[in-house]
GROMACS .gro file of C-alpha atoms in nm:
model
  382
    1UNK     CA    1  -0.001  -0.018  -0.005
    2UNK     CA    2   0.203   0.294  -0.124
    3UNK     CA    3  -0.032   0.575  -0.129
    4UNK     CA    4  -0.431   0.671   0.001
    5UNK     CA    5  -0.715   0.894  -0.075
    6UNK     CA    6  -0.759   1.114   0.267
    7UNK     CA    7  -0.982   1.441   0.373
    8UNK     CA    8  -0.766   1.773   0.390
    9UNK     CA    9  -0.988   2.078   0.432
   10UNK     CA   10  -1.244   2.074   0.157
   11UNK     CA   11  -1.100   1.847  -0.099
   12UNK     CA   12  -0.935   1.462  -0.099
   13UNK     CA   13  -0.567   1.425  -0.113
   14UNK     CA   14  -0.297   1.131  -0.256
   15UNK     CA   15  -0.137   1.081   0.126
   16UNK     CA   16   0.180   0.880   0.117
   17UNK     CA   17   0.220   0.562   0.357
   18UNK     CA   18   0.592   0.545   0.329
   19UNK     CA   19   0.891   0.715   0.247
   20UNK     CA   20   1.034   0.740  -0.111
   21UNK     CA   21   1.336   0.846  -0.225
   22UNK     CA   22   1.402   1.145  -0.535
   23UNK     CA   23   1.350   0.951  -0.861
   24UNK     CA   24   1.179   0.648  -0.747
   25UNK     CA   25   0.857   0.491  -0.858
   26UNK     CA   26   0.536   0.564  -0.606
   27UNK     CA   27   0.252   0.396  -0.824
   28UNK     CA   28   0.126   0.307  -1.189
   29UNK     CA   29  -0.186   0.384  -1.311
   30UNK     CA   30  -0.445   0.315  -1.635
   31UNK     CA   31  -0.673   0.530  -1.761
   32UNK     CA   32  -1.004   0.462  -1.761
   33UNK     CA   33  -1.049   0.617  -2.087
   34UNK     CA   34  -0.786   0.773  -2.336
   35UNK     CA   35  -0.816   0.931  -2.650
   36UNK     CA   36  -0.575   1.073  -2.935
   37UNK     CA   37  -0.514   1.457  -3.027
   38UNK     CA   38  -0.718   1.530  -3.275
   39UNK     CA   39  -0.424   1.538  -3.514
   40UNK     CA   40  -0.306   1.231  -3.497
   41UNK     CA   41  -0.658   1.016  -3.471
   42UNK     CA   42  -0.601   0.965  -3.862
   43UNK     CA   43  -0.247   0.976  -3.894
   44UNK     CA   44  -0.241   0.545  -3.830
   45UNK     CA   45   0.118   0.680  -3.547
   46UNK     CA   46  -0.035   0.565  -3.278
   47UNK     CA   47  -0.243   0.328  -3.109
   48UNK     CA   48  -0.602   0.449  -3.052
   49UNK     CA   49  -0.615   0.275  -2.730
   50UNK     CA   50  -0.301   0.277  -2.537
   51UNK     CA   51  -0.154   0.590  -2.740
   52UNK     CA   52   0.181   0.344  -2.766
   53UNK     CA   53   0.394   0.483  -3.107
   54UNK     CA   54   0.330   0.269  -3.375
   55UNK     CA   55   0.669   0.154  -3.619
   56UNK     CA   56   0.531   0.182  -3.983
   57UNK     CA   57   0.329  -0.127  -4.183
   58UNK     CA   58   0.265  -0.253  -3.794
   59UNK     CA   59  -0.041  -0.118  -3.710
   60UNK     CA   60  -0.387  -0.300  -3.650
   61UNK     CA   61  -0.677  -0.172  -3.777
   62UNK     CA   62  -1.042  -0.241  -3.764
   63UNK     CA   63  -1.171  -0.493  -4.022
   64UNK     CA   64  -1.495  -0.336  -4.083
   65UNK     CA   65  -1.696   0.021  -3.938
   66UNK     CA   66  -1.418   0.239  -3.829
   67UNK     CA   67  -1.557   0.608  -3.887
   68UNK     CA   68  -1.310   0.778  -3.665
   69UNK     CA   69  -0.999   0.588  -3.881
   70UNK     CA   70  -0.838   0.418  -3.605
   71UNK     CA   71  -0.546   0.212  -3.593
   72UNK     CA   72  -0.387  -0.026  -3.300
   73UNK     CA   73  -0.072  -0.140  -3.251
   74UNK     CA   74  -0.204  -0.466  -3.157
   75UNK     CA   75  -0.480  -0.717  -3.179
   76UNK     CA   76  -0.524  -0.678  -2.771
   77UNK     CA   77  -0.583  -0.331  -2.774
   78UNK     CA   78  -0.806  -0.379  -3.082
   79UNK     CA   79  -1.012  -0.589  -2.929
   80UNK     CA   80  -1.026  -0.417  -2.562
   81UNK     CA   81  -1.128  -0.071  -2.734
   82UNK     CA   82  -1.404  -0.260  -2.899
   83UNK     CA   83  -1.505  -0.423  -2.598
   84UNK     CA   84  -1.494  -0.051  -2.405
   85UNK     CA   85  -1.674   0.193  -2.572
   86UNK     CA   86  -1.603   0.194  -2.981
   87UNK     CA   87  -1.860  -0.128  -3.014
   88UNK     CA   88  -2.157   0.102  -2.863
   89UNK     CA   89  -2.054   0.432  -3.029
   90UNK     CA   90  -1.892   0.408  -3.375
   91UNK     CA   91  -2.066   0.065  -3.488
   92UNK     CA   92  -2.318  -0.182  -3.535
   93UNK     CA   93  -2.253  -0.441  -3.373
   94UNK     CA   94  -2.491  -0.554  -3.079
   95UNK     CA   95  -2.441  -0.288  -2.738
   96UNK     CA   96  -2.526  -0.595  -2.510
   97UNK     CA   97  -2.365  -0.924  -2.518
   98UNK     CA   98  -2.597  -1.223  -2.720
   99UNK     CA   99  -2.778  -1.341  -2.389
  100UNK     CA  100  -2.881  -0.975  -2.278
  101UNK     CA  101  -3.018  -0.930  -2.596
  102UNK     CA  102  -3.195  -1.160  -2.642
  103UNK     CA  103  -3.384  -1.119  -2.331
  104UNK     CA  104  -3.498  -0.755  -2.414
  105UNK     CA  105  -3.812  -0.568  -2.516
  106UNK     CA  106  -3.859  -0.606  -2.878
  107UNK     CA  107  -3.857  -0.233  -2.931
  108UNK     CA  108  -3.501  -0.220  -2.837
  109UNK     CA  109  -3.375  -0.535  -3.051
  110UNK     CA  110  -3.498  -0.352  -3.332
  111UNK     CA  111  -3.365  -0.036  -3.360
  112UNK     CA  112  -3.305   0.069  -3.715
  113UNK     CA  113  -2.894  -0.015  -3.825
  114UNK     CA  114  -2.949   0.291  -4.025
  115UNK     CA  115  -3.067   0.559  -3.794
  116UNK     CA  116  -2.764   0.386  -3.614
  117UNK     CA  117  -2.533   0.463  -3.856
  118UNK     CA  118  -2.668   0.822  -3.939
  119UNK     CA  119  -2.646   0.880  -3.520
  120UNK     CA  120  -2.294   0.833  -3.492
  121UNK     CA  121  -2.171   0.977  -3.852
  122UNK     CA  122  -2.325   1.266  -3.754
  123UNK     CA  123  -2.120   1.252  -3.404
  124UNK     CA  124  -1.821   1.226  -3.581
  125UNK     CA  125  -1.890   1.534  -3.789
  126UNK     CA  126  -1.912   1.693  -3.461
  127UNK     CA  127  -1.581   1.602  -3.281
  128UNK     CA  128  -1.405   1.606  -3.651
  129UNK     CA  129  -1.559   1.977  -3.669
  130UNK     CA  130  -1.529   2.108  -3.335
  131UNK     CA  131  -1.221   1.819  -3.215
  132UNK     CA  132  -1.151   1.916  -2.857
  133UNK     CA  133  -1.011   1.606  -2.631
  134UNK     CA  134  -1.348   1.614  -2.406
  135UNK     CA  135  -1.593   1.542  -2.590
  136UNK     CA  136  -1.458   1.226  -2.713
  137UNK     CA  137  -1.347   1.168  -2.367
  138UNK     CA  138  -1.692   1.121  -2.185
  139UNK     CA  139  -1.831   0.971  -2.490
  140UNK     CA  140  -1.558   0.680  -2.427
  141UNK     CA  141  -1.659   0.697  -2.045
  142UNK     CA  142  -2.024   0.655  -2.135
  143UNK     CA  143  -1.960   0.371  -2.346
  144UNK     CA  144  -1.726   0.215  -2.089
  145UNK     CA  145  -1.939   0.269  -1.784
  146UNK     CA  146  -2.236   0.060  -2.011
  147UNK     CA  147  -1.903  -0.230  -2.085
  148UNK     CA  148  -1.764  -0.228  -1.714
  149UNK     CA  149  -2.126  -0.261  -1.557
  150UNK     CA  150  -2.231  -0.512  -1.799
  151UNK     CA  151  -1.928  -0.710  -1.692
  152UNK     CA  152  -1.985  -0.758  -1.418
  153UNK     CA  153  -2.294  -0.955  -1.419
  154UNK     CA  154  -2.129  -1.133  -1.705
  155UNK     CA  155  -1.848  -1.182  -1.544
  156UNK     CA  156  -1.707  -1.088  -1.942
  157UNK     CA  157  -1.327  -1.177  -1.966
  158UNK     CA  158  -1.287  -0.899  -2.210
  159UNK     CA  159  -1.364  -0.567  -1.959
  160UNK     CA  160  -1.109  -0.615  -1.700
  161UNK     CA  161  -1.118  -0.350  -1.452
  162UNK     CA  162  -0.791  -0.193  -1.516
  163UNK     CA  163  -0.833   0.108  -1.432
  164UNK     CA  164  -0.744   0.171  -1.067
  165UNK     CA  165  -1.019   0.152  -0.819
  166UNK     CA  166  -0.921   0.497  -0.599
  167UNK     CA  167  -1.056   0.471  -0.309
  168UNK     CA  168  -1.094   0.055  -0.270
  169UNK     CA  169  -1.426   0.028  -0.207
  170UNK     CA  170  -1.510  -0.257  -0.479
  171UNK     CA  171  -1.924  -0.160  -0.503
  172UNK     CA  172  -1.801   0.115  -0.649
  173UNK     CA  173  -1.927   0.244  -1.051
  174UNK     CA  174  -1.744   0.436  -1.227
  175UNK     CA  175  -1.996   0.744  -1.165
  176UNK     CA  176  -1.960   0.671  -0.789
  177UNK     CA  177  -1.586   0.773  -0.878
  178UNK     CA  178  -1.607   1.050  -1.153
  179UNK     CA  179  -1.845   1.198  -0.853
  180UNK     CA  180  -1.589   1.288  -0.563
  181UNK     CA  181  -1.398   1.474  -0.850
  182UNK     CA  182  -1.358   1.887  -0.916
  183UNK     CA  183  -1.464   1.987  -1.204
  184UNK     CA  184  -1.527   2.379  -1.373
  185UNK     CA  185  -1.830   2.532  -1.527
  186UNK     CA  186  -1.852   2.473  -1.899
  187UNK     CA  187  -2.097   2.550  -2.163
  188UNK     CA  188  -2.158   2.236  -2.336
  189UNK     CA  189  -2.214   2.228  -2.791
  190UNK     CA  190  -2.560   2.122  -2.825
  191UNK     CA  191  -2.510   1.960  -3.149
  192UNK     CA  192  -2.275   1.766  -2.935
  193UNK     CA  193  -2.527   1.645  -2.652
  194UNK     CA  194  -2.802   1.564  -2.959
  195UNK     CA  195  -2.574   1.359  -3.130
  196UNK     CA  196  -2.416   1.176  -2.858
  197UNK     CA  197  -2.797   1.108  -2.721
  198UNK     CA  198  -2.908   1.014  -3.071
  199UNK     CA  199  -2.630   0.746  -3.047
  200UNK     CA  200  -2.693   0.616  -2.706
  201UNK     CA  201  -3.069   0.639  -2.779
  202UNK     CA  202  -3.050   0.446  -3.090
  203UNK     CA  203  -2.852   0.150  -2.976
  204UNK     CA  204  -2.965   0.139  -2.620
  205UNK     CA  205  -3.328   0.299  -2.554
  206UNK     CA  206  -3.328   0.438  -2.208
  207UNK     CA  207  -2.933   0.472  -2.220
  208UNK     CA  208  -2.975   0.859  -2.290
  209UNK     CA  209  -3.157   0.940  -1.947
  210UNK     CA  210  -2.823   0.954  -1.819
  211UNK     CA  211  -2.775   1.223  -2.060
  212UNK     CA  212  -2.883   1.517  -1.951
  213UNK     CA  213  -2.814   1.898  -2.081
  214UNK     CA  214  -2.685   1.918  -1.638
  215UNK     CA  215  -2.515   1.527  -1.655
  216UNK     CA  216  -2.338   1.617  -1.999
  217UNK     CA  217  -2.214   1.954  -1.862
  218UNK     CA  218  -2.123   1.827  -1.586
  219UNK     CA  219  -1.922   1.503  -1.760
  220UNK     CA  220  -1.707   1.766  -2.011
  221UNK     CA  221  -1.612   1.968  -1.684
  222UNK     CA  222  -1.515   1.659  -1.490
  223UNK     CA  223  -1.320   1.590  -1.813
  224UNK     CA  224  -1.167   1.929  -1.821
  225UNK     CA  225  -1.039   1.945  -1.508
  226UNK     CA  226  -0.874   1.651  -1.397
  227UNK     CA  227  -0.777   1.490  -1.794
  228UNK     CA  228  -0.413   1.451  -1.829
  229UNK     CA  229  -0.196   1.468  -2.119
  230UNK     CA  230   0.011   1.183  -2.231
  231UNK     CA  231   0.378   1.323  -2.378
  232UNK     CA  232   0.676   1.067  -2.407
  233UNK     CA  233   1.018   1.233  -2.367
  234UNK     CA  234   1.012   1.591  -2.350
  235UNK     CA  235   0.668   1.572  -2.593
  236UNK     CA  236   0.632   1.670  -2.985
  237UNK     CA  237   0.667   1.966  -3.120
  238UNK     CA  238   0.501   1.969  -3.436
  239UNK     CA  239   0.165   2.016  -3.267
  240UNK     CA  240  -0.048   2.223  -3.503
  241UNK     CA  241  -0.134   2.621  -3.338
  242UNK     CA  242  -0.458   2.615  -3.229
  243UNK     CA  243  -0.704   2.880  -3.402
  244UNK     CA  244  -0.952   2.923  -3.071
  245UNK     CA  245  -0.904   3.217  -2.901
  246UNK     CA  246  -0.623   3.227  -2.605
  247UNK     CA  247  -0.920   3.125  -2.347
  248UNK     CA  248  -1.133   2.889  -2.523
  249UNK     CA  249  -0.733   2.633  -2.601
  250UNK     CA  250  -0.831   2.337  -2.410
  251UNK     CA  251  -0.591   2.243  -2.204
  252UNK     CA  252  -0.484   1.927  -1.985
  253UNK     CA  253  -0.244   1.855  -1.638
  254UNK     CA  254   0.117   1.819  -1.817
  255UNK     CA  255   0.412   1.943  -1.723
  256UNK     CA  256   0.567   2.029  -2.051
  257UNK     CA  257   0.274   2.212  -2.205
  258UNK     CA  258  -0.046   2.020  -2.362
  259UNK     CA  259   0.091   2.168  -2.705
  260UNK     CA  260   0.420   1.868  -2.650
  261UNK     CA  261   0.160   1.587  -2.567
  262UNK     CA  262   0.015   1.293  -2.802
  263UNK     CA  263  -0.324   1.224  -2.639
  264UNK     CA  264  -0.549   1.304  -2.313
  265UNK     CA  265  -0.604   1.049  -2.112
  266UNK     CA  266  -0.827   1.037  -1.784
  267UNK     CA  267  -0.752   0.839  -1.438
  268UNK     CA  268  -0.903   0.776  -1.127
  269UNK     CA  269  -0.665   0.798  -0.839
  270UNK     CA  270  -0.450   1.051  -1.051
  271UNK     CA  271  -0.738   1.293  -1.076
  272UNK     CA  272  -0.663   1.392  -0.666
  273UNK     CA  273  -0.325   1.521  -0.737
  274UNK     CA  274  -0.358   1.901  -0.703
  275UNK     CA  275  -0.113   2.104  -0.856
  276UNK     CA  276   0.189   2.237  -0.773
  277UNK     CA  277   0.478   2.559  -0.891
  278UNK     CA  278   0.707   2.306  -0.669
  279UNK     CA  279   0.532   1.979  -0.738
  280UNK     CA  280   0.725   1.683  -0.512
  281UNK     CA  281   0.616   1.398  -0.808
  282UNK     CA  282   0.559   1.389  -1.167
  283UNK     CA  283   0.404   1.217  -1.413
  284UNK     CA  284   0.542   0.980  -1.673
  285UNK     CA  285   0.511   0.800  -1.944
  286UNK     CA  286   0.823   0.607  -2.021
  287UNK     CA  287   0.719   0.299  -2.090
  288UNK     CA  288   0.571   0.457  -2.381
  289UNK     CA  289   0.157   0.414  -2.348
  290UNK     CA  290  -0.097   0.620  -2.190
  291UNK     CA  291   0.045   0.452  -1.858
  292UNK     CA  292   0.092   0.653  -1.627
  293UNK     CA  293   0.403   0.672  -1.384
  294UNK     CA  294   0.405   0.903  -1.072
  295UNK     CA  295   0.763   0.942  -1.016
  296UNK     CA  296   0.915   1.110  -0.650
  297UNK     CA  297   1.135   1.444  -0.742
  298UNK     CA  298   1.269   1.423  -0.428
  299UNK     CA  299   1.285   1.274  -0.136
  300UNK     CA  300   0.932   1.215   0.049
  301UNK     CA  301   0.773   1.111   0.396
  302UNK     CA  302   0.481   0.907   0.490
  303UNK     CA  303   0.209   1.169   0.522
  304UNK     CA  304   0.354   1.371   0.266
  305UNK     CA  305   0.061   1.497   0.055
  306UNK     CA  306   0.126   1.384  -0.352
  307UNK     CA  307   0.151   1.720  -0.529
  308UNK     CA  308   0.196   1.809  -0.982
  309UNK     CA  309   0.245   2.049  -1.218
  310UNK     CA  310  -0.057   2.124  -1.419
  311UNK     CA  311   0.114   2.301  -1.588
  312UNK     CA  312   0.518   2.406  -1.729
  313UNK     CA  313   0.669   2.559  -1.430
  314UNK     CA  314   1.022   2.552  -1.548
  315UNK     CA  315   1.176   2.932  -1.548
  316UNK     CA  316   1.283   2.973  -1.906
  317UNK     CA  317   1.604   3.192  -2.051
  318UNK     CA  318   1.581   3.464  -2.037
  319UNK     CA  319   1.209   3.483  -1.812
  320UNK     CA  320   1.260   3.641  -1.438
  321UNK     CA  321   1.084   3.444  -1.194
  322UNK     CA  322   0.813   3.748  -1.181
  323UNK     CA  323   0.725   3.646  -1.578
  324UNK     CA  324   0.759   3.256  -1.488
  325UNK     CA  325   0.543   3.325  -1.233
  326UNK     CA  326   0.249   3.573  -1.405
  327UNK     CA  327   0.304   3.280  -1.729
  328UNK     CA  328   0.205   3.002  -1.488
  329UNK     CA  329  -0.073   3.144  -1.289
  330UNK     CA  330  -0.248   3.253  -1.611
  331UNK     CA  331  -0.205   2.929  -1.752
  332UNK     CA  332  -0.357   2.794  -1.450
  333UNK     CA  333  -0.659   3.065  -1.448
  334UNK     CA  334  -0.730   2.998  -1.853
  335UNK     CA  335  -0.784   2.621  -1.753
  336UNK     CA  336  -0.862   2.563  -1.432
  337UNK     CA  337  -0.983   2.886  -1.315
  338UNK     CA  338  -0.773   2.896  -0.978
  339UNK     CA  339  -0.458   3.130  -0.819
  340UNK     CA  340  -0.209   2.901  -0.701
  341UNK     CA  341  -0.145   2.915  -0.372
  342UNK     CA  342   0.184   2.755  -0.338
  343UNK     CA  343   0.463   2.764  -0.109
  344UNK     CA  344   0.685   2.939  -0.464
  345UNK     CA  345   0.430   3.129  -0.586
  346UNK     CA  346   0.385   3.317  -0.219
  347UNK     CA  347   0.742   3.339  -0.225
  348UNK     CA  348   0.772   3.464  -0.541
  349UNK     CA  349   0.488   3.739  -0.442
  350UNK     CA  350   0.728   3.910  -0.170
  351UNK     CA  351   0.936   4.048  -0.472
  352UNK     CA  352   0.579   4.217  -0.634
  353UNK     CA  353   0.499   4.560  -0.746
  354UNK     CA  354   0.281   4.752  -0.528
  355UNK     CA  355   0.102   4.752  -0.911
  356UNK     CA  356   0.120   4.379  -0.920
  357UNK     CA  357   0.027   4.292  -0.539
  358UNK     CA  358  -0.309   4.470  -0.607
  359UNK     CA  359  -0.391   4.275  -0.929
  360UNK     CA  360  -0.233   3.949  -0.723
  361UNK     CA  361  -0.565   4.045  -0.502
  362UNK     CA  362  -0.798   4.046  -0.722
  363UNK     CA  363  -0.729   3.737  -0.872
  364UNK     CA  364  -1.077   3.519  -0.917
  365UNK     CA  365  -1.104   3.247  -0.634
  366UNK     CA  366  -1.076   2.897  -0.720
  367UNK     CA  367  -1.356   2.850  -0.930
  368UNK     CA  368  -1.390   2.487  -0.940
  369UNK     CA  369  -1.589   2.255  -0.760
  370UNK     CA  370  -1.750   1.922  -0.600
  371UNK     CA  371  -2.064   1.765  -0.563
  372UNK     CA  372  -2.231   1.718  -0.293
  373UNK     CA  373  -2.215   1.325  -0.180
  374UNK     CA  374  -2.224   1.206   0.144
  375UNK     CA  375  -1.865   1.121   0.359
  376UNK     CA  376  -1.718   0.787   0.311
  377UNK     CA  377  -1.434   0.658   0.516
  378UNK     CA  378  -1.039   0.764   0.401
  379UNK     CA  379  -0.955   0.434   0.157
  380UNK     CA  380  -0.543   0.346   0.115
  381UNK     CA  381  -0.466   0.243  -0.261
  382UNK     CA  382  -0.170   0.060  -0.419
   0.00000   0.00000   0.00000
């Protein structure tokens, strides 16, 4: 047991159960869902499931229906992707195992393949027109919820719960984990919601009732706030420049900067890690997949609260400490809507001019939120 979740103030945080030396691995965590950046989705260079780099000519593709042109590094990743989300969202395959489909009412089993295909094409057209990772993360998360809960009933070998049970309560559903995470208010696109709801309604009537306007907005807000950017090495340098307004550019948690990532992923445990401009840990993707390895930045003691950098906190050449502080805080306000309260920011604030101190005092308070839910006992996590 390396870590546990603990309530401190109004937040749940990840706390160490034992000492770690600088450079040591604290834990590994696979994502619940992961998606490639939009410009890489159809490139064939990366696996659409684990995000591994694929050598030329070595990819595996879906044999028939593949509207988002996904490629995979192996047959295992292809099968996992199909069972976890792809079949429900992007194919005409039955959305549930055969034994369940046979017991459903006729109106569920007799949905039009043409209608289902039209709904899928509308959703694909939307995510290509407005390529935001959060939209696809939400869709895949909903589909995986269905896969996980179905697997519990069928004891399916295809749906392996490889993600971390962050609070070590086996009866939790994915929705329970998500409920405990912070979020920010976002304004969803109505066309996107309609396209997604149509897919769910036609594929499995009744499922659409779980994705109301408010619920969809909440799911988007959770993904926007908690998604990590997956970077290999120091990241890439060929990502297209965003065309959206600065305040609308999508951000993920990555110490290298979102512009250097190849994809985004959502994790149950690592979502509890707060930001610090002097973090005591860092995410690493050293195995070349979306599996997150949390590495100690310095010697740590049992009882220490873990933190990571959501943005690039490195002071650049020619950049003063105050300029670096201003850049970090600007990016944090844009992406996560909070003024950083870390020790580094507080120490550097002593060097601010009177004018800058006045501006600091006027910074917007923490705009993130948490759903109201019954309190739970703290739980240990491997």
